[in-house]
PDB file of C-alpha atoms in Angstrom:
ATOM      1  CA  UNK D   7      30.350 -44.632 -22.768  1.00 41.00           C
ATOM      2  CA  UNK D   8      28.565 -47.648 -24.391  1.00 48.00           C
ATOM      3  CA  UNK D   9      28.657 -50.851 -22.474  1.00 44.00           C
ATOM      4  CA  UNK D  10      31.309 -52.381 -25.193  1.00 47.00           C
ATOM      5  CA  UNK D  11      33.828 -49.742 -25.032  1.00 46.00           C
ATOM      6  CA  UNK D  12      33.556 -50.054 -20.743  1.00 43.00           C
ATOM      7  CA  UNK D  13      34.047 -53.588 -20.879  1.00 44.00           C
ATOM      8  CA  UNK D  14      37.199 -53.046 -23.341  1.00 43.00           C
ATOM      9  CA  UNK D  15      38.394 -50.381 -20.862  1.00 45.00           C
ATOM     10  CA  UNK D  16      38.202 -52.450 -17.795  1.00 49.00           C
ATOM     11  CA  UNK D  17      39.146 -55.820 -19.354  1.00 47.00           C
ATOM     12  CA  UNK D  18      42.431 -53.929 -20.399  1.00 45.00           C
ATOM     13  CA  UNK D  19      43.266 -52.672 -17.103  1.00 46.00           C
ATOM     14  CA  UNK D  20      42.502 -56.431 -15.766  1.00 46.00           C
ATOM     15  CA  UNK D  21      44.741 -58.279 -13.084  1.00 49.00           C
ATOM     16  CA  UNK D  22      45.011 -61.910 -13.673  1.00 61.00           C
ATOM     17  CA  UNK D  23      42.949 -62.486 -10.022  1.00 78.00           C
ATOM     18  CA  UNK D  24      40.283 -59.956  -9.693  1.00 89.00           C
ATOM     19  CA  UNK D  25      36.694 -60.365  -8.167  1.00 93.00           C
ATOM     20  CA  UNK D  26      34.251 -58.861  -9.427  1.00 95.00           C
ATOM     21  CA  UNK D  27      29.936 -58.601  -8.386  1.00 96.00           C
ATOM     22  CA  UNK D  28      27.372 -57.395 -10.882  1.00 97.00           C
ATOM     23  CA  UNK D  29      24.269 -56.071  -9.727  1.00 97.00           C
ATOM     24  CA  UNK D  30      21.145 -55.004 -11.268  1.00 96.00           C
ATOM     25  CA  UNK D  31      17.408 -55.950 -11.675  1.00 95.00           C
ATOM     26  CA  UNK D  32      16.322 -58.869 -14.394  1.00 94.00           C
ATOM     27  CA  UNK D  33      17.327 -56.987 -17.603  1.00 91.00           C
ATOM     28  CA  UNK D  34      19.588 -54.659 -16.668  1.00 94.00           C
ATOM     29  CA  UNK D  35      22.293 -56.087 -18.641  1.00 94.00           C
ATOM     30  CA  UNK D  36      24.844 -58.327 -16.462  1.00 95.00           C
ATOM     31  CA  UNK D  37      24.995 -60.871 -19.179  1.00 94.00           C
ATOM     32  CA  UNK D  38      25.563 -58.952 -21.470  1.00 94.00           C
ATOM     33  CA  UNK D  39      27.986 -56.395 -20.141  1.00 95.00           C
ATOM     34  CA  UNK D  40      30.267 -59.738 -19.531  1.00 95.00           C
ATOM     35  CA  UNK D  41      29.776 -61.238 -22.550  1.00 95.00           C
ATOM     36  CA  UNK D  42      31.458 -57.872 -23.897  1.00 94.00           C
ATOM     37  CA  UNK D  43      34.126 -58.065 -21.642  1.00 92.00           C
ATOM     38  CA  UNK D  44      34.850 -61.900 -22.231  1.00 94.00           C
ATOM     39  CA  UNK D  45      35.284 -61.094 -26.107  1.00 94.00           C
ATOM     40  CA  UNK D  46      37.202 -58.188 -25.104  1.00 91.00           C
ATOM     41  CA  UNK D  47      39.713 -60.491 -23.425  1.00 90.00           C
ATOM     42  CA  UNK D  48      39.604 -62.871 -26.231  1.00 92.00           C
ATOM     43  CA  UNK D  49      37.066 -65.158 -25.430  1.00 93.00           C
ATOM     44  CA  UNK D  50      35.983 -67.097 -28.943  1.00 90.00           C
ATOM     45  CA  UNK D  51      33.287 -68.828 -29.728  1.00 89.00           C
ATOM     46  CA  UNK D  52      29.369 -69.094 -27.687  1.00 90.00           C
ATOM     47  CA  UNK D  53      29.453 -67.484 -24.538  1.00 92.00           C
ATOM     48  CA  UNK D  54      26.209 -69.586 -22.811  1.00 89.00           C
ATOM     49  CA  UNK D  55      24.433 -67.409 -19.594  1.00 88.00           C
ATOM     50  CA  UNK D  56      25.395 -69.567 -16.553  1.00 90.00           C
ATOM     51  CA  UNK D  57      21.874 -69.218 -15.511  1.00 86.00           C
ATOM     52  CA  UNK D  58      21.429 -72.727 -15.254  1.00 86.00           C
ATOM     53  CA  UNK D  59      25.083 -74.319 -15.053  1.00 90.00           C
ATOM     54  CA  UNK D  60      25.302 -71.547 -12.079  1.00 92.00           C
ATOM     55  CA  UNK D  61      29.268 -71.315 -13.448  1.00 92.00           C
ATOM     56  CA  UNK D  62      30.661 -70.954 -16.308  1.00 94.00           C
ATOM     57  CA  UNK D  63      34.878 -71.309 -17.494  1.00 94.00           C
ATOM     58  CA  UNK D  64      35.998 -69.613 -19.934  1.00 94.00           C
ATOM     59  CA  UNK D  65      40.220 -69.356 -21.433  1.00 90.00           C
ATOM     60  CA  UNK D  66      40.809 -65.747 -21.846  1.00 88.00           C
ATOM     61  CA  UNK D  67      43.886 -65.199 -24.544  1.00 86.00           C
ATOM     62  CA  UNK D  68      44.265 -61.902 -22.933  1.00 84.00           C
ATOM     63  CA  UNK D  69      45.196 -62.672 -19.640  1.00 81.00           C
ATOM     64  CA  UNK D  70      48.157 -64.629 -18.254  1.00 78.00           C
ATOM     65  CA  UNK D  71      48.403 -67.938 -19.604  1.00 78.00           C
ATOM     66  CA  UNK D  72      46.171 -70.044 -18.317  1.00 72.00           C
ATOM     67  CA  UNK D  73      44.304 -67.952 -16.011  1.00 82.00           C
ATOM     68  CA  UNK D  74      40.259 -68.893 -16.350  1.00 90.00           C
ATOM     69  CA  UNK D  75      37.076 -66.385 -16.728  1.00 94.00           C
ATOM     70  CA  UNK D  76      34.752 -67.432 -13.967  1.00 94.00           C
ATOM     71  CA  UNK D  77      31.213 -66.388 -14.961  1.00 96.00           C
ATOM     72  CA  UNK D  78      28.710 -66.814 -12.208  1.00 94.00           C
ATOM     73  CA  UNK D  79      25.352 -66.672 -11.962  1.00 94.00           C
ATOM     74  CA  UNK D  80      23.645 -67.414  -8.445  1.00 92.00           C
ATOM     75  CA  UNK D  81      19.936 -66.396  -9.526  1.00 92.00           C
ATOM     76  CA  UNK D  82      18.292 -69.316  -8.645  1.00 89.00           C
ATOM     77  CA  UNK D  83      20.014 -70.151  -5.485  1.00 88.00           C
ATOM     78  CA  UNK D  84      17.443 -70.539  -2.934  1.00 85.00           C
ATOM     79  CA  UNK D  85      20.122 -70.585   0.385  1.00 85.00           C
ATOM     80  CA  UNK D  86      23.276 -68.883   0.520  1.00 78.00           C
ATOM     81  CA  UNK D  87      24.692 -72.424   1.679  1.00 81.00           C
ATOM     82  CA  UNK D  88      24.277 -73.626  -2.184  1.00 84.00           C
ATOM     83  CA  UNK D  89      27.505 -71.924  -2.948  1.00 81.00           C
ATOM     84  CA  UNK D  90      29.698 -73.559  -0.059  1.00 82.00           C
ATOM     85  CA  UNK D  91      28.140 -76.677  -0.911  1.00 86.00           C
ATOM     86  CA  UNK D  92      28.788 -75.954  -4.990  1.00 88.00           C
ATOM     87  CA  UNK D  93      32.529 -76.159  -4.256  1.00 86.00           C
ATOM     88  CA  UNK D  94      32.846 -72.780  -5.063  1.00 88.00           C
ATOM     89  CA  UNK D  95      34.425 -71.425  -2.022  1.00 87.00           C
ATOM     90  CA  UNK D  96      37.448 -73.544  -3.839  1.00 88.00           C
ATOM     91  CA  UNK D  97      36.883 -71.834  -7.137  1.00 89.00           C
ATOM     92  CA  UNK D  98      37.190 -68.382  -5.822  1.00 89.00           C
ATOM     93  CA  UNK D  99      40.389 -69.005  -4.036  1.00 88.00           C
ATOM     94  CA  UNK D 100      42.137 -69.868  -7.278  1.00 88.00           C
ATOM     95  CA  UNK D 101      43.679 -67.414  -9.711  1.00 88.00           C
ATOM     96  CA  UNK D 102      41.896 -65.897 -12.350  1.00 90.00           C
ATOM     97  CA  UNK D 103      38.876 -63.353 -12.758  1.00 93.00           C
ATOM     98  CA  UNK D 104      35.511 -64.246 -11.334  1.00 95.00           C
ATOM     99  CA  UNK D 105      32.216 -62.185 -11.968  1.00 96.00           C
ATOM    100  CA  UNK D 106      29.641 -62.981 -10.517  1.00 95.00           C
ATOM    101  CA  UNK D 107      25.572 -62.044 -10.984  1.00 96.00           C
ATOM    102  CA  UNK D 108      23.301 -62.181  -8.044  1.00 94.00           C
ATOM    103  CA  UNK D 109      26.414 -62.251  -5.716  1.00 92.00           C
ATOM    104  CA  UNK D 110      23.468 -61.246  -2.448  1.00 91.00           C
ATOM    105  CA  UNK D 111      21.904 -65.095  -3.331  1.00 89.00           C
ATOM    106  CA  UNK D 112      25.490 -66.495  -1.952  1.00 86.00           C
ATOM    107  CA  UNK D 113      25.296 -63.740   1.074  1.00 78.00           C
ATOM    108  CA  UNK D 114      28.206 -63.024   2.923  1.00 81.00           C
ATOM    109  CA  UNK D 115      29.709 -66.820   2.235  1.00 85.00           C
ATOM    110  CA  UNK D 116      30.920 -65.177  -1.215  1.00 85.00           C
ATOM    111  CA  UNK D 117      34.308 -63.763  -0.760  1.00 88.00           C
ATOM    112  CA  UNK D 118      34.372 -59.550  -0.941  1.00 91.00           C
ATOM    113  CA  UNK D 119      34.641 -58.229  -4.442  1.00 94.00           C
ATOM    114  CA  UNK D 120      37.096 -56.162  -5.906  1.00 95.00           C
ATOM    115  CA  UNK D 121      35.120 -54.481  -7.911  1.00 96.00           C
ATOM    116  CA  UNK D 122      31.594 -53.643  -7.884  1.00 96.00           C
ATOM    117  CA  UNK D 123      29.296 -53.103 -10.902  1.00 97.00           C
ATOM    118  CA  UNK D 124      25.795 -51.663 -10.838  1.00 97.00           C
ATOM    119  CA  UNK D 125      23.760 -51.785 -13.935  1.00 97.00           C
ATOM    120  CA  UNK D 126      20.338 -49.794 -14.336  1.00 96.00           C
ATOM    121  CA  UNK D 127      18.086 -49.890 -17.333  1.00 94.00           C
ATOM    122  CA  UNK D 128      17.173 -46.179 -17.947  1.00 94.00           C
ATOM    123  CA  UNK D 129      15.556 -47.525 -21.400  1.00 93.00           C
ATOM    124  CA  UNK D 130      15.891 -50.137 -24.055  1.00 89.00           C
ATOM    125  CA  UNK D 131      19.203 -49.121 -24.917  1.00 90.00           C
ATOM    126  CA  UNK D 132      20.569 -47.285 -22.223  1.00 94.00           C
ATOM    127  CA  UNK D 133      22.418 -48.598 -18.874  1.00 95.00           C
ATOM    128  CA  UNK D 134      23.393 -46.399 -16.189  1.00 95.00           C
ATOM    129  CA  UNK D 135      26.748 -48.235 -14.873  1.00 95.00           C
ATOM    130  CA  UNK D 136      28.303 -47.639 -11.214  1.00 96.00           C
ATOM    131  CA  UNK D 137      31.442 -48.732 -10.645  1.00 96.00           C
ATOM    132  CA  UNK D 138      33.040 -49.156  -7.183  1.00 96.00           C
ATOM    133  CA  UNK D 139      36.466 -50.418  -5.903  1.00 97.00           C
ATOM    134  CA  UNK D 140      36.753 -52.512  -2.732  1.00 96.00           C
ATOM    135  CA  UNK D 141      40.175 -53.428  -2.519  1.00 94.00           C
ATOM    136  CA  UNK D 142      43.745 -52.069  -4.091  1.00 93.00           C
ATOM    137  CA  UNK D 143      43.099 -54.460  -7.334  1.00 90.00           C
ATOM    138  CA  UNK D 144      39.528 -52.914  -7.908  1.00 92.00           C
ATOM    139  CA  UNK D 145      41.012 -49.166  -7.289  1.00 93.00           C
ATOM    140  CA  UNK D 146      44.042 -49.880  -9.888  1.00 89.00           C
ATOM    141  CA  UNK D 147      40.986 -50.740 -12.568  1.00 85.00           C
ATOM    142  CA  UNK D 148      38.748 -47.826 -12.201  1.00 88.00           C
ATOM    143  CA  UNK D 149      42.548 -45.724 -12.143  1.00 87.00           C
ATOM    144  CA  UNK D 150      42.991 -47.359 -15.806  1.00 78.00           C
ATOM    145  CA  UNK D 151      39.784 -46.458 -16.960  1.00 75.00           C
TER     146      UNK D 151
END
């Protein structure tokens, strides 16, 4: 399965409030494995790396009206206290999806995902993606893939 058609599959099978954690090493393909799923749900236009914003909104068409795309990345966090002090223990208790890169930066203050995604570089232009479901939301996506 290429990384677009996974992205299609699990943005169709998405909840309007779903949390999900990517992990990999630099490279392996977080950014762009959302960026997929963000056009997938009808995102339009530049979709910017939140690498330096640290989060990103985004309208998804796709989803229930006016439910946001949260697209987090907590890379250069240096203390897992950056995120409570961020605000974005606030953020996450709203509706709407949330992934999130680097979730270990924000420790255990980050709420639990729903879904976890595991991206490994086995070359150039191959990933090796893990999924696995935390909660009854994350199992009903991997059941729609």
């Amino acid at each position: 399965m290429s990384v677009p058609q996974s992205s299609v599959q699990i943005s169709g099978s998405s909840s309007s409030t779903c949390t999900s954690r990517l992990h990999g090493d630099l490279g392996a393909g977080k950014t762009t494995l959302v960026r997929h799923l963000l056009r997938a749900l009808g995102v339009q236009g530049r979709i910017k790396s939140p690498t330096y914003t640290v989060a990103e909104p985004h309208e998804a068409p796709h989803l229930a009206p006016h439910t946001l795309v949260w697209h987090f990345d907590f890379y250069r966090f240096d203390d897992p206290r950056e995120w409570e002090d961020a605000g974005f223990r606030e953020l996450f208790a709203q509706p709407g999806l949330k992934l999130a890169e680097w979730p270990e930066k924000a420790a255990a203050l980050a709420p639990p995902a729903d879904l976890a995604i595991h991206l490994q570089a086995i070359d150039d232009t191959a990933r090796q993606v893990t999924l696995h479901a935390h909660s009854r939301t994350g199992r009903s996506l991997l059941q729609g893939l």
